[in-house]
PDB file of C-alpha atoms in Angstrom:
ATOM      1  CA  LYS A   1       9.982 -11.367 -21.770  1.00  0.00           C
ATOM      2  CA  ALA A   2       8.992 -13.039 -18.517  1.00  0.00           C
ATOM      3  CA  GLY A   3       7.141 -10.887 -16.010  1.00  0.00           C
ATOM      4  CA  VAL A   4       7.731 -10.316 -12.323  1.00  0.00           C
ATOM      5  CA  THR A   5       7.540 -13.532 -10.342  1.00  0.00           C
ATOM      6  CA  GLN A   6       6.859 -13.923  -6.648  1.00  0.00           C
ATOM      7  CA  THR A   7       7.180 -16.936  -4.391  1.00  0.00           C
ATOM      8  CA  PRO A   8       5.455 -18.393  -2.587  1.00  0.00           C
ATOM      9  CA  ARG A   9       2.016 -17.440  -3.822  1.00  0.00           C
ATOM     10  CA  TYR A  10       0.273 -18.352  -0.577  1.00  0.00           C
ATOM     11  CA  LEU A  11       1.428 -18.602   3.020  1.00  0.00           C
ATOM     12  CA  ILE A  12      -0.217 -19.368   6.320  1.00  0.00           C
ATOM     13  CA  LYS A  13       1.700 -18.449   9.469  1.00  0.00           C
ATOM     14  CA  THR A  14       0.903 -17.998  13.144  1.00  0.00           C
ATOM     15  CA  ARG A  15       1.466 -14.942  15.284  1.00  0.00           C
ATOM     16  CA  GLY A  16       5.032 -14.468  16.397  1.00  0.00           C
ATOM     17  CA  GLN A  17       6.557 -16.355  13.493  1.00  0.00           C
ATOM     18  CA  GLN A  18       8.640 -14.752  10.792  1.00  0.00           C
ATOM     19  CA  VAL A  19       8.279 -14.992   7.026  1.00  0.00           C
ATOM     20  CA  THR A  20      10.432 -14.359   3.957  1.00  0.00           C
ATOM     21  CA  LEU A  21       8.950 -13.516   0.583  1.00  0.00           C
ATOM     22  CA  SER A  22      10.852 -13.558  -2.685  1.00  0.00           C
ATOM     23  CA  CYS A  23      10.593 -11.491  -5.850  1.00  0.00           C
ATOM     24  CA  SER A  24      12.357 -11.881  -9.196  1.00  0.00           C
ATOM     25  CA  PRO A  25      12.079  -8.761 -11.354  1.00  0.00           C
ATOM     26  CA  ILE A  26      11.739  -8.538 -15.108  1.00  0.00           C
ATOM     27  CA  SER A  27      15.060  -9.294 -16.768  1.00  0.00           C
ATOM     28  CA  GLY A  28      17.156  -6.136 -16.971  1.00  0.00           C
ATOM     29  CA  HIS A  29      15.212  -4.262 -14.302  1.00  0.00           C
ATOM     30  CA  ARG A  30      17.298  -2.995 -11.394  1.00  0.00           C
ATOM     31  CA  SER A  31      14.581  -1.472  -9.205  1.00  0.00           C
ATOM     32  CA  VAL A  32      12.285  -3.554  -7.011  1.00  0.00           C
ATOM     33  CA  SER A  33       9.540  -2.064  -4.863  1.00  0.00           C
ATOM     34  CA  TRP A  34       7.356  -3.803  -2.303  1.00  0.00           C
ATOM     35  CA  TYR A  35       3.775  -2.916  -1.430  1.00  0.00           C
ATOM     36  CA  GLN A  36       1.252  -4.199   1.080  1.00  0.00           C
ATOM     37  CA  GLN A  37      -2.372  -4.370  -0.014  1.00  0.00           C
ATOM     38  CA  THR A  38      -5.260  -4.753   2.427  1.00  0.00           C
ATOM     39  CA  PRO A  39      -8.986  -4.083   1.991  1.00  0.00           C
ATOM     40  CA  GLY A  40      -8.908  -1.293   4.558  1.00  0.00           C
ATOM     41  CA  GLN A  41      -5.687   0.519   3.615  1.00  0.00           C
ATOM     42  CA  GLY A  42      -5.347  -0.232  -0.065  1.00  0.00           C
ATOM     43  CA  LEU A  43      -1.883  -0.345  -1.611  1.00  0.00           C
ATOM     44  CA  GLN A  44       0.800   0.992   0.704  1.00  0.00           C
ATOM     45  CA  PHE A  45       4.467   1.369  -0.143  1.00  0.00           C
ATOM     46  CA  LEU A  46       6.926  -0.615   1.960  1.00  0.00           C
ATOM     47  CA  PHE A  47      10.346   0.034   0.411  1.00  0.00           C
ATOM     48  CA  GLU A  48      12.309   0.181  -2.804  1.00  0.00           C
ATOM     49  CA  TYR A  49      15.677  -1.247  -3.701  1.00  0.00           C
ATOM     50  CA  PHE A  50      17.907  -0.215  -6.567  1.00  0.00           C
ATOM     51  CA  SER A  51      21.226  -1.892  -7.265  1.00  0.00           C
ATOM     52  CA  GLU A  52      21.208  -3.570  -3.836  1.00  0.00           C
ATOM     53  CA  THR A  53      20.596  -0.281  -1.969  1.00  0.00           C
ATOM     54  CA  GLN A  54      17.402   0.721  -0.208  1.00  0.00           C
ATOM     55  CA  ARG A  55      16.398   3.943  -1.908  1.00  0.00           C
ATOM     56  CA  ASN A  56      13.128   4.685  -0.159  1.00  0.00           C
ATOM     57  CA  LYS A  57      11.116   3.394   2.785  1.00  0.00           C
ATOM     58  CA  GLY A  58       7.455   3.698   3.729  1.00  0.00           C
ATOM     59  CA  ASN A  59       5.897   4.117   7.154  1.00  0.00           C
ATOM     60  CA  PHE A  60       6.066   0.562   8.404  1.00  0.00           C
ATOM     61  CA  PRO A  61       7.606  -0.743  11.638  1.00  0.00           C
ATOM     62  CA  GLY A  62      11.110  -2.150  11.721  1.00  0.00           C
ATOM     63  CA  ARG A  63       9.693  -5.685  11.687  1.00  0.00           C
ATOM     64  CA  PHE A  64       9.445  -5.227   7.934  1.00  0.00           C
ATOM     65  CA  SER A  65      12.797  -5.441   6.194  1.00  0.00           C
ATOM     66  CA  GLY A  66      14.146  -6.269   2.793  1.00  0.00           C
ATOM     67  CA  ARG A  67      17.212  -6.752   0.723  1.00  0.00           C
ATOM     68  CA  GLN A  68      18.266  -7.028  -2.874  1.00  0.00           C
ATOM     69  CA  PHE A  69      20.874  -9.289  -4.365  1.00  0.00           C
ATOM     70  CA  SER A  70      23.358  -8.617  -7.122  1.00  0.00           C
ATOM     71  CA  ASN A  71      21.090 -10.337  -9.663  1.00  0.00           C
ATOM     72  CA  SER A  72      18.318  -7.841  -8.693  1.00  0.00           C
ATOM     73  CA  ARG A  73      16.206 -10.493  -6.990  1.00  0.00           C
ATOM     74  CA  SER A  74      14.721  -9.183  -3.767  1.00  0.00           C
ATOM     75  CA  GLU A  75      13.482 -10.642  -0.530  1.00  0.00           C
ATOM     76  CA  MET A  76      11.182  -9.164   2.067  1.00  0.00           C
ATOM     77  CA  ASN A  77      11.152 -10.345   5.655  1.00  0.00           C
ATOM     78  CA  VAL A  78       8.549  -9.801   8.333  1.00  0.00           C
ATOM     79  CA  SER A  79       9.498 -10.795  11.853  1.00  0.00           C
ATOM     80  CA  THR A  80       7.218 -11.365  14.841  1.00  0.00           C
ATOM     81  CA  LEU A  81       4.100 -11.602  12.720  1.00  0.00           C
ATOM     82  CA  GLU A  82       0.896  -9.957  13.896  1.00  0.00           C
ATOM     83  CA  LEU A  83      -2.678 -10.661  12.801  1.00  0.00           C
ATOM     84  CA  GLY A  84      -2.747  -7.289  11.057  1.00  0.00           C
ATOM     85  CA  ASP A  85       0.075  -8.365   8.755  1.00  0.00           C
ATOM     86  CA  SER A  86      -2.364 -10.539   6.814  1.00  0.00           C
ATOM     87  CA  ALA A  87      -2.361  -9.020   3.356  1.00  0.00           C
ATOM     88  CA  LEU A  88      -1.419  -9.380  -0.282  1.00  0.00           C
ATOM     89  CA  TYR A  89       2.249  -8.470  -0.664  1.00  0.00           C
ATOM     90  CA  LEU A  90       3.095  -7.147  -4.084  1.00  0.00           C
ATOM     91  CA  CYS A  91       6.438  -6.688  -5.718  1.00  0.00           C
ATOM     92  CA  ALA A  92       6.992  -4.353  -8.658  1.00  0.00           C
ATOM     93  CA  SER A  93      10.013  -3.868 -10.870  1.00  0.00           C
ATOM     94  CA  ARG A  94      11.139  -0.929 -12.951  1.00  0.00           C
ATOM     95  CA  GLY A  95      13.952  -0.271 -15.389  1.00  0.00           C
ATOM     96  CA  TRP A  96      16.858   2.131 -15.020  1.00  0.00           C
ATOM     97  CA  ALA A  97      15.025   5.444 -15.412  1.00  0.00           C
ATOM     98  CA  VAL A  98      13.062   6.558 -12.380  1.00  0.00           C
ATOM     99  CA  GLN A  99      10.088   7.662 -14.485  1.00  0.00           C
ATOM    100  CA  GLU A 100       9.651   4.259 -16.022  1.00  0.00           C
ATOM    101  CA  THR A 101       6.558   2.182 -15.399  1.00  0.00           C
ATOM    102  CA  GLN A 102       6.442  -0.223 -12.476  1.00  0.00           C
ATOM    103  CA  TYR A 103       5.256  -3.701 -13.409  1.00  0.00           C
ATOM    104  CA  PHE A 104       3.717  -5.817 -10.698  1.00  0.00           C
ATOM    105  CA  GLY A 105       3.978  -9.476  -9.881  1.00  0.00           C
ATOM    106  CA  PRO A 106       1.026 -11.698  -8.921  1.00  0.00           C
ATOM    107  CA  GLY A 107       1.598 -11.161  -5.205  1.00  0.00           C
ATOM    108  CA  THR A 108       2.003 -13.373  -2.165  1.00  0.00           C
ATOM    109  CA  ARG A 109      -1.107 -13.840  -0.061  1.00  0.00           C
ATOM    110  CA  LEU A 110      -0.101 -14.032   3.611  1.00  0.00           C
ATOM    111  CA  LEU A 111      -2.561 -15.160   6.254  1.00  0.00           C
ATOM    112  CA  VAL A 112      -1.529 -14.811   9.900  1.00  0.00           C
ATOM    113  CA  LEU A 113      -3.519 -16.894  12.382  1.00  0.00           C
TER     114      LEU A 113
ATOM    115  CA  GLU B   1       1.769  14.863   1.582  1.00  0.00           C
ATOM    116  CA  ASP B   2       0.711  13.360  -1.750  1.00  0.00           C
ATOM    117  CA  GLN B   3      -2.979  12.525  -1.969  1.00  0.00           C
ATOM    118  CA  VAL B   4      -4.859  10.486  -4.545  1.00  0.00           C
ATOM    119  CA  THR B   5      -8.650  10.239  -4.444  1.00  0.00           C
ATOM    120  CA  GLN B   6     -10.627   8.025  -6.772  1.00  0.00           C
ATOM    121  CA  SER B   7     -14.349   8.224  -7.401  1.00  0.00           C
ATOM    122  CA  PRO B   8     -16.745   6.599  -7.423  1.00  0.00           C
ATOM    123  CA  GLU B   9     -15.747   3.719  -5.124  1.00  0.00           C
ATOM    124  CA  ALA B  10     -17.908   1.333  -7.114  1.00  0.00           C
ATOM    125  CA  LEU B  11     -19.581   1.493 -10.497  1.00  0.00           C
ATOM    126  CA  ARG B  12     -22.140  -0.909 -11.869  1.00  0.00           C
ATOM    127  CA  LEU B  13     -22.684  -0.698 -15.618  1.00  0.00           C
ATOM    128  CA  GLN B  14     -24.791  -2.447 -18.164  1.00  0.00           C
ATOM    129  CA  GLU B  15     -22.873  -3.875 -21.095  1.00  0.00           C
ATOM    130  CA  GLY B  16     -22.433  -1.097 -23.633  1.00  0.00           C
ATOM    131  CA  GLU B  17     -23.104   1.688 -21.126  1.00  0.00           C
ATOM    132  CA  SER B  18     -20.126   4.071 -21.295  1.00  0.00           C
ATOM    133  CA  SER B  19     -18.851   5.849 -18.185  1.00  0.00           C
ATOM    134  CA  SER B  20     -15.866   7.612 -16.638  1.00  0.00           C
ATOM    135  CA  LEU B  21     -13.752   7.097 -13.542  1.00  0.00           C
ATOM    136  CA  ASN B  22     -12.105  10.009 -11.791  1.00  0.00           C
ATOM    137  CA  CYS B  23      -8.708  10.299 -10.113  1.00  0.00           C
ATOM    138  CA  SER B  24      -7.959  13.605  -8.416  1.00  0.00           C
ATOM    139  CA  TYR B  25      -4.509  14.201  -7.006  1.00  0.00           C
ATOM    140  CA  THR B  26      -2.445  16.593  -4.944  1.00  0.00           C
ATOM    141  CA  VAL B  27       1.276  16.270  -5.449  1.00  0.00           C
ATOM    142  CA  SER B  28       4.270  18.558  -5.300  1.00  0.00           C
ATOM    143  CA  GLY B  29       5.256  18.184  -8.926  1.00  0.00           C
ATOM    144  CA  LEU B  30       4.000  15.277 -11.022  1.00  0.00           C
ATOM    145  CA  ARG B  31       6.513  12.995 -12.676  1.00  0.00           C
ATOM    146  CA  GLY B  32       3.818  10.663 -13.974  1.00  0.00           C
ATOM    147  CA  LEU B  33       0.315   9.312 -13.397  1.00  0.00           C
ATOM    148  CA  PHE B  34      -0.382   5.631 -13.850  1.00  0.00           C
ATOM    149  CA  TRP B  35      -3.531   3.593 -14.358  1.00  0.00           C
ATOM    150  CA  TYR B  36      -3.642  -0.076 -13.451  1.00  0.00           C
ATOM    151  CA  ARG B  37      -6.317  -2.734 -13.631  1.00  0.00           C
ATOM    152  CA  GLN B  38      -6.529  -5.346 -10.878  1.00  0.00           C
ATOM    153  CA  ASP B  39      -8.552  -8.544 -10.921  1.00  0.00           C
ATOM    154  CA  PRO B  40      -9.420 -10.239  -7.609  1.00  0.00           C
ATOM    155  CA  GLY B  41      -6.439 -12.011  -6.042  1.00  0.00           C
ATOM    156  CA  LYS B  42      -4.021 -10.834  -8.750  1.00  0.00           C
ATOM    157  CA  GLY B  43      -1.386  -8.167  -9.064  1.00  0.00           C
ATOM    158  CA  PRO B  44      -2.156  -4.836 -10.761  1.00  0.00           C
ATOM    159  CA  GLU B  45      -1.830  -4.892 -14.536  1.00  0.00           C
ATOM    160  CA  PHE B  46      -0.376  -1.791 -16.175  1.00  0.00           C
ATOM    161  CA  LEU B  47      -2.683   0.157 -18.481  1.00  0.00           C
ATOM    162  CA  PHE B  48      -1.385   3.703 -19.084  1.00  0.00           C
ATOM    163  CA  THR B  49       1.194   6.283 -18.094  1.00  0.00           C
ATOM    164  CA  LEU B  50       0.440   9.986 -18.505  1.00  0.00           C
ATOM    165  CA  TYR B  51       3.147  12.585 -18.015  1.00  0.00           C
ATOM    166  CA  SER B  52       1.707  16.019 -18.774  1.00  0.00           C
ATOM    167  CA  ALA B  53      -1.588  17.872 -18.753  1.00  0.00           C
ATOM    168  CA  GLY B  54      -3.499  17.461 -21.989  1.00  0.00           C
ATOM    169  CA  GLU B  55      -2.060  14.047 -22.713  1.00  0.00           C
ATOM    170  CA  GLU B  56      -4.425  11.250 -23.751  1.00  0.00           C
ATOM    171  CA  LYS B  57      -3.851   7.546 -24.274  1.00  0.00           C
ATOM    172  CA  GLU B  58      -6.148   4.848 -25.620  1.00  0.00           C
ATOM    173  CA  LYS B  59      -6.262   1.086 -25.521  1.00  0.00           C
ATOM    174  CA  GLU B  60      -9.232  -0.818 -26.857  1.00  0.00           C
ATOM    175  CA  ARG B  61     -12.284   0.457 -24.943  1.00  0.00           C
ATOM    176  CA  LEU B  62     -10.250   2.510 -22.465  1.00  0.00           C
ATOM    177  CA  LYS B  63      -9.063   6.088 -22.783  1.00  0.00           C
ATOM    178  CA  ALA B  64      -7.116   7.989 -20.148  1.00  0.00           C
ATOM    179  CA  THR B  65      -6.800  11.770 -19.961  1.00  0.00           C
ATOM    180  CA  LEU B  66      -4.840  14.072 -17.685  1.00  0.00           C
ATOM    181  CA  THR B  67      -5.289  17.624 -16.404  1.00  0.00           C
ATOM    182  CA  LYS B  68      -3.251  19.491 -13.799  1.00  0.00           C
ATOM    183  CA  LYS B  69      -5.462  18.232 -10.966  1.00  0.00           C
ATOM    184  CA  GLU B  70      -7.131  15.048 -12.142  1.00  0.00           C
ATOM    185  CA  SER B  71      -7.223  12.183 -14.552  1.00  0.00           C
ATOM    186  CA  PHE B  72     -10.158  10.392 -16.117  1.00  0.00           C
ATOM    187  CA  LEU B  73     -10.425   6.845 -17.323  1.00  0.00           C
ATOM    188  CA  HIS B  74     -13.206   6.588 -19.878  1.00  0.00           C
ATOM    189  CA  ILE B  75     -14.701   3.185 -20.599  1.00  0.00           C
ATOM    190  CA  THR B  76     -16.535   3.094 -23.915  1.00  0.00           C
ATOM    191  CA  ALA B  77     -19.142   0.393 -24.562  1.00  0.00           C
ATOM    192  CA  PRO B  78     -17.826  -1.831 -21.763  1.00  0.00           C
ATOM    193  CA  LYS B  79     -18.031  -5.604 -21.811  1.00  0.00           C
ATOM    194  CA  PRO B  80     -18.273  -7.989 -18.835  1.00  0.00           C
ATOM    195  CA  GLU B  81     -14.535  -8.714 -19.151  1.00  0.00           C
ATOM    196  CA  ASP B  82     -13.857  -5.073 -18.272  1.00  0.00           C
ATOM    197  CA  SER B  83     -15.070  -5.819 -14.740  1.00  0.00           C
ATOM    198  CA  ALA B  84     -12.157  -5.153 -12.390  1.00  0.00           C
ATOM    199  CA  THR B  85     -10.784  -2.660  -9.905  1.00  0.00           C
ATOM    200  CA  TYR B  86      -9.078   0.261 -11.588  1.00  0.00           C
ATOM    201  CA  LEU B  87      -6.247   1.867  -9.645  1.00  0.00           C
ATOM    202  CA  CYS B  88      -4.713   5.277 -10.154  1.00  0.00           C
ATOM    203  CA  ALA B  89      -1.223   6.107  -8.868  1.00  0.00           C
ATOM    204  CA  VAL B  90       0.941   9.219  -8.914  1.00  0.00           C
ATOM    205  CA  HIS B  91       4.694   9.434  -9.040  1.00  0.00           C
ATOM    206  CA  PRO B  92       5.875  12.752  -7.599  1.00  0.00           C
ATOM    207  CA  ASN B  93       9.016  14.529  -8.751  1.00  0.00           C
ATOM    208  CA  ASN B  94      10.689  14.341  -5.350  1.00  0.00           C
ATOM    209  CA  ASP B  95      10.175  10.663  -4.626  1.00  0.00           C
ATOM    210  CA  TYR B  96      10.715   7.206  -6.010  1.00  0.00           C
ATOM    211  CA  LYS B  97       7.524   5.575  -4.790  1.00  0.00           C
ATOM    212  CA  LEU B  98       4.013   5.521  -6.209  1.00  0.00           C
ATOM    213  CA  SER B  99       1.073   6.748  -4.140  1.00  0.00           C
ATOM    214  CA  PHE B 100      -2.099   4.858  -4.959  1.00  0.00           C
ATOM    215  CA  GLY B 101      -5.754   5.760  -4.728  1.00  0.00           C
ATOM    216  CA  ALA B 102      -8.223   3.326  -3.169  1.00  0.00           C
ATOM    217  CA  GLY B 103      -9.496   2.244  -6.568  1.00  0.00           C
ATOM    218  CA  THR B 104     -12.826   2.075  -8.381  1.00  0.00           C
ATOM    219  CA  THR B 105     -14.452  -1.334  -8.658  1.00  0.00           C
ATOM    220  CA  VAL B 106     -16.272  -1.646 -11.961  1.00  0.00           C
ATOM    221  CA  THR B 107     -18.874  -4.352 -12.548  1.00  0.00           C
ATOM    222  CA  VAL B 108     -20.256  -4.748 -16.053  1.00  0.00           C
ATOM    223  CA  ARG B 109     -23.418  -6.827 -16.393  1.00  0.00           C
ATOM    224  CA  ALA B 110     -24.278  -8.619 -19.632  1.00  0.00           C
TER     225      ALA B 110
END
């Protein structure tokens, strides 16, 4: 079974721009979560989508948004990029049951100049 | 608020030198505790899920245990390929998200 895939793998943007990241979950998984990982803050939860509905949201500004499509693929958007948004953005998918394991993708490395 | 603390921050081992990593947690009801391994520049790789105190799981040189307040990841006779950052995460009963610890970076020298 193919794992979680994320595109693009690397991105370089400048301050003020916006960016869209994509995540395709494991086949059959309906839940997609997004995390931001930085050396200083570690892994921090952004939001989770289940069956196209946002089920949970972390403590990030409104510049961070997401959505999920009917095929469970998810996108994350960051508008008005700031230098501090440079990070590894990770997507994780999970099956139907909430206690199931989350499996992570390889991440998208975003550098904001 | 859920808290996950991992110790030590870094661990340098000689090949074959067994050791343990600690993950202590404070959560209002534990649905599950997860261990992941992360190599530089890659996404976390799932290792174990533990659901109740007293539970143990093993995989090759790794063994994870769980009590009501902490979890241990034991590395027996490690090899250089076990070098990685090991992350612990808790899934509370009243939430959908995982809360992660800062991780323990393990370096195994040949």
